[in-house]
Short mmCIF file of C-alpha atoms in Angstrom, two decimals:
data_model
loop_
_atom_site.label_atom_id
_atom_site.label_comp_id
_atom_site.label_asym_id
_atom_site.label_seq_id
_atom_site.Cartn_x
_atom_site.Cartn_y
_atom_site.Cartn_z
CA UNK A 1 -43.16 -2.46 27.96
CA UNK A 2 -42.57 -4.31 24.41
CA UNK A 3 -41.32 -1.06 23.20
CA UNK A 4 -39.07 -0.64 25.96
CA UNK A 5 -37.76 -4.68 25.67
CA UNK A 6 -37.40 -4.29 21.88
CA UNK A 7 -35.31 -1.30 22.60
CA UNK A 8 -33.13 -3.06 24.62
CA UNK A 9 -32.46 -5.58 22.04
CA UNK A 10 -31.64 -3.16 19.55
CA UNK A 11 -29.19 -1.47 21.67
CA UNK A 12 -27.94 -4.25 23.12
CA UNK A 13 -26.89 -5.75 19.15
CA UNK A 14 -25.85 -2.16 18.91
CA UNK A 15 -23.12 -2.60 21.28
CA UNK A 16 -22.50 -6.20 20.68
CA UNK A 17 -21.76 -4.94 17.31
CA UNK A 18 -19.66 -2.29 18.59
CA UNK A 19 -17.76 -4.32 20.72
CA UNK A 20 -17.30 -7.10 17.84
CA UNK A 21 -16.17 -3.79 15.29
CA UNK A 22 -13.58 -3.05 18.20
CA UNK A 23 -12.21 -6.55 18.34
CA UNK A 24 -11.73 -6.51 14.84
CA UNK A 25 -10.05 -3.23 14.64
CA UNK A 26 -7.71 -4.38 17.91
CA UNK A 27 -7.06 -7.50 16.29
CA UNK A 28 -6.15 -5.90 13.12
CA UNK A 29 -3.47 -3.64 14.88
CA UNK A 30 -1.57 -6.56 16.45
CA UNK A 31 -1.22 -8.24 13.39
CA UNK A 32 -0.22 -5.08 11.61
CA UNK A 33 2.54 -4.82 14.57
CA UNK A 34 3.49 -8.24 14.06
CA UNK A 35 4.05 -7.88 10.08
CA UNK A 36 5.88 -4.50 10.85
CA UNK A 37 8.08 -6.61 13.38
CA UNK A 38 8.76 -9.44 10.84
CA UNK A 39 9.44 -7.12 7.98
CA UNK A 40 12.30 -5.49 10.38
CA UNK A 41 13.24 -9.03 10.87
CA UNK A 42 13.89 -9.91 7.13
CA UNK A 43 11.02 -12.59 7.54
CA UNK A 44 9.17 -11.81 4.73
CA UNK A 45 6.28 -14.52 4.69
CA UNK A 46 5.53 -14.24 8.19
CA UNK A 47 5.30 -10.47 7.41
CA UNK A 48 2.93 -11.52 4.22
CA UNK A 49 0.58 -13.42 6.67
CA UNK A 50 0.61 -11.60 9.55
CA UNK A 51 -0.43 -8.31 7.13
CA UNK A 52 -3.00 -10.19 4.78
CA UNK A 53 -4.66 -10.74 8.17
CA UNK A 54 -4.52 -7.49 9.03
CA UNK A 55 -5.41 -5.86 5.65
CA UNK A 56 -8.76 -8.34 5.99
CA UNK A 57 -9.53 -7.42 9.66
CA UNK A 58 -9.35 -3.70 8.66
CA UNK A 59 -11.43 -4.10 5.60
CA UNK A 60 -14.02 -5.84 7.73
CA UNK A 61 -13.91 -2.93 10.89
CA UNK A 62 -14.01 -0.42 8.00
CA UNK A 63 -10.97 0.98 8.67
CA UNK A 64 -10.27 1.90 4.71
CA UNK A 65 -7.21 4.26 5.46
CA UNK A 66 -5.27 1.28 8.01
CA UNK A 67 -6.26 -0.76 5.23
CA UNK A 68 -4.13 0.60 2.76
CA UNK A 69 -1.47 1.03 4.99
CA UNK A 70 -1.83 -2.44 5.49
CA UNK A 71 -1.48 -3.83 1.45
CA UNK A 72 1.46 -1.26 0.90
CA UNK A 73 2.99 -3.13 3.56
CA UNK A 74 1.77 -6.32 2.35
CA UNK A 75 2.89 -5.65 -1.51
CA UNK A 76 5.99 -5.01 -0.37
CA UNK A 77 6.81 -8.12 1.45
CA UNK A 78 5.52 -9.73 -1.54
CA UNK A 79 8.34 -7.77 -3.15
CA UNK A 80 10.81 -9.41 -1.34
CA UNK A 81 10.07 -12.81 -1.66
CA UNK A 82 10.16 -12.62 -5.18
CA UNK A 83 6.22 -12.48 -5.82
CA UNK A 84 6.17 -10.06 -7.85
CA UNK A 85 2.66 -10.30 -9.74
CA UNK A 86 1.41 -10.85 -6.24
CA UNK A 87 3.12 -7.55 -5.89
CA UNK A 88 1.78 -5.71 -8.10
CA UNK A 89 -1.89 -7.14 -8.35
CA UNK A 90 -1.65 -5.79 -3.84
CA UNK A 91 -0.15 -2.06 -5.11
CA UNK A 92 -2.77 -1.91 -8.27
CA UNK A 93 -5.94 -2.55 -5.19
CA UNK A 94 -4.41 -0.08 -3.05
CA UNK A 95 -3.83 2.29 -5.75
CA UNK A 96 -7.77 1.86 -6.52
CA UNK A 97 -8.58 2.04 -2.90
CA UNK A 98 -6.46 5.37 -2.62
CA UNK A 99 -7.81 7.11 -5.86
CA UNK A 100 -11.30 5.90 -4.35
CA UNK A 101 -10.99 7.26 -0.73
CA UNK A 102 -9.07 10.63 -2.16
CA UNK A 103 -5.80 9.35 -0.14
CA UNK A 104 -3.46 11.24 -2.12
CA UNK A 105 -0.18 10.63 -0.18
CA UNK A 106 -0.97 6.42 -0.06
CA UNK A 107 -1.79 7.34 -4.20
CA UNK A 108 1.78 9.03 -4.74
CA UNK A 109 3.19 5.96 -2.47
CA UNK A 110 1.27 3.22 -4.52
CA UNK A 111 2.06 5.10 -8.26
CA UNK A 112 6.18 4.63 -6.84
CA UNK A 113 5.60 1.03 -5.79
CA UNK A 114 3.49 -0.21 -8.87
CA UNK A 115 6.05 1.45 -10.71
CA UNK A 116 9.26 -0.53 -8.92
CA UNK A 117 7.43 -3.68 -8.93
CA UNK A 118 6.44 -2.97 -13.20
CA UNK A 119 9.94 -2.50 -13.58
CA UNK A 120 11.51 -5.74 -12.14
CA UNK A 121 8.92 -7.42 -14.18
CA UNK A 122 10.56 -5.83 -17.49
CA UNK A 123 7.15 -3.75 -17.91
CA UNK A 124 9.33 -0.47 -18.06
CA UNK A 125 6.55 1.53 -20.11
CA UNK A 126 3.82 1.46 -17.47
CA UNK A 127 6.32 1.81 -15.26
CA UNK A 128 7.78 5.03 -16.13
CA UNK A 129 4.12 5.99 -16.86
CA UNK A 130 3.50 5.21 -12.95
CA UNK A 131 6.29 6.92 -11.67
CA UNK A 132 6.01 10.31 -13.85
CA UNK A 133 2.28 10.47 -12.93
CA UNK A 134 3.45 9.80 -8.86
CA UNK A 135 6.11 12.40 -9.37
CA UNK A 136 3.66 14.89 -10.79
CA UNK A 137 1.50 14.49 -8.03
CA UNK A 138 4.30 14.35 -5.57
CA UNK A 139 5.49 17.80 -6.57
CA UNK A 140 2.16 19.24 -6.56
CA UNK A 141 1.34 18.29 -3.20
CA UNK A 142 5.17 19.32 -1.65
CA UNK A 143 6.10 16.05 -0.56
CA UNK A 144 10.01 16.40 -0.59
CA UNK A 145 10.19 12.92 0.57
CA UNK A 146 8.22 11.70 -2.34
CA UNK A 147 9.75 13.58 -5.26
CA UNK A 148 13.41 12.54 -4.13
CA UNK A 149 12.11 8.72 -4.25
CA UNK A 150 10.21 9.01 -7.16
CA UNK A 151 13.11 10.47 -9.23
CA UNK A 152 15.19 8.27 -7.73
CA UNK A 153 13.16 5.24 -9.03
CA UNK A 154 12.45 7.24 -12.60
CA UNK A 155 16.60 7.08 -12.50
CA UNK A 156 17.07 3.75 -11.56
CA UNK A 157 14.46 2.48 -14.62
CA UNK A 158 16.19 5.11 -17.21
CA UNK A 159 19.49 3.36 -16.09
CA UNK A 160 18.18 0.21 -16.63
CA UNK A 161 17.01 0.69 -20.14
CA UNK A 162 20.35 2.13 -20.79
CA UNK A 163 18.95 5.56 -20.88
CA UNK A 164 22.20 7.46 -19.19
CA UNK A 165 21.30 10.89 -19.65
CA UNK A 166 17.86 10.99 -18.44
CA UNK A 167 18.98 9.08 -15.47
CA UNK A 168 21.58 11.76 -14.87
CA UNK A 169 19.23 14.14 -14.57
CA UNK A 170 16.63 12.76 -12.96
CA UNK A 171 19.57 11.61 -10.10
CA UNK A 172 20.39 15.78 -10.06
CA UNK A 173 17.20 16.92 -9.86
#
C-alpha cells in the first residue's frame, strides 16, 4: 500500500511536471506569435519583449530548436532599433546554440546575420569571414535561398569597403 501511494506521488509530479512543461511550451508560442505580429507591424521593442519571453520560455520547456528560432527573431528586432551589440551578442548565442545542436540551416542563417550586424558596426573583417564561411556551408547543403542572400550580403560589404569588382561578381553569381 506505501508502494502503491508513493507511486502515485511520483506519477502524479510526473504529470504535474508535464502539464507545467506544456504551459511553458504554449506560453512560449503565443509570445513567439505576438513578436512575429509586432515585427510585421514595424514595432520593434514590443517584438524584442514579446520574443525575449519567448526565447526564455523555450529554453526552460527545452525546446532548443524554437529557441533559436526565437533569438534569430529576437537579434533581428534588435537590428532594427539600432542595438546593434545587442544584435550581435543574440546571433553569436544562437550561432553557438546551432553549431551545438548540429542545426545547420539556423548555422548558415546566424553566420549571414552575425555577418550583417558585424558590418554595420564597421567590423567588416569578421564579417566577410562570417559570411564566406555561411556561404560555404550554404552551397554545400543546396540552399538556393541561402547562397543568393549570402552573396548578396558578401556584395553589399565589398561595396561598402569600396571593393567594386568583387561586389560585381558576387551580385552575378
Amino acid at each position: 500500500s506505501l508502494c502503491l501511494c508513493l507511486l502515485g506521488v511520483v506519477l502524479t509530479d510526473a504529470v504535474d511536471s508535464r502539464a507545467a512543461e506544456l504551459n511553458s511550451a504554449s506560453a512560449a508560442d503565443q509570445r513567439m506569435s505576438e513578436g512575429n505580429a509586432f515585427m510585421s507591424q514595424g514595432n520593434f521593442g514590443r517584438a524584442s519583449e514579446a520574443l525575449r519571453k519567448a526565447a526564455a520560455l523555450y529554453e526552460s520547456s527545452g525546446q532548443r530548436h524554437r529557441q533559436m528560432e526565437a533569438l534569430l527573431r529576437l537579434g533581428t528586432a534588435c537590428q532594427r532599433l539600432g542595438h546593434h551589440k545587442l544584435a550581435l551578442t543574440t546571433f553569436s548565442n544562437t550561432l553557438h546554440l546551432a553549431e551545438h545542436l548540429g542545426a545547420r540551416p539556423t548555422r548558415i542563417a546566424a553566420l549571414s546575420a552575425l555577418g550583417v550586424t558585424q558590418a554595420l558596426l564597421r567590423e567588416t573583417n569578421q564579417a566577410r569571414a562570417n559570411l564566406a564561411l555561411g556561404l560555404d556551408l550554404a552551397k554545400q547543403d543546396g540552399e538556393v535561398g541561402a547562397v543568393a542572400d549570402l552573396l548578396n550580403n558578401l556584395g553589399n560589404l565589398s561595396a561598402a569597403r569600396r571593393e567594386y569588382a568583387e561586389a560585381l561578381k558576387c551580385y552575378q553569381e
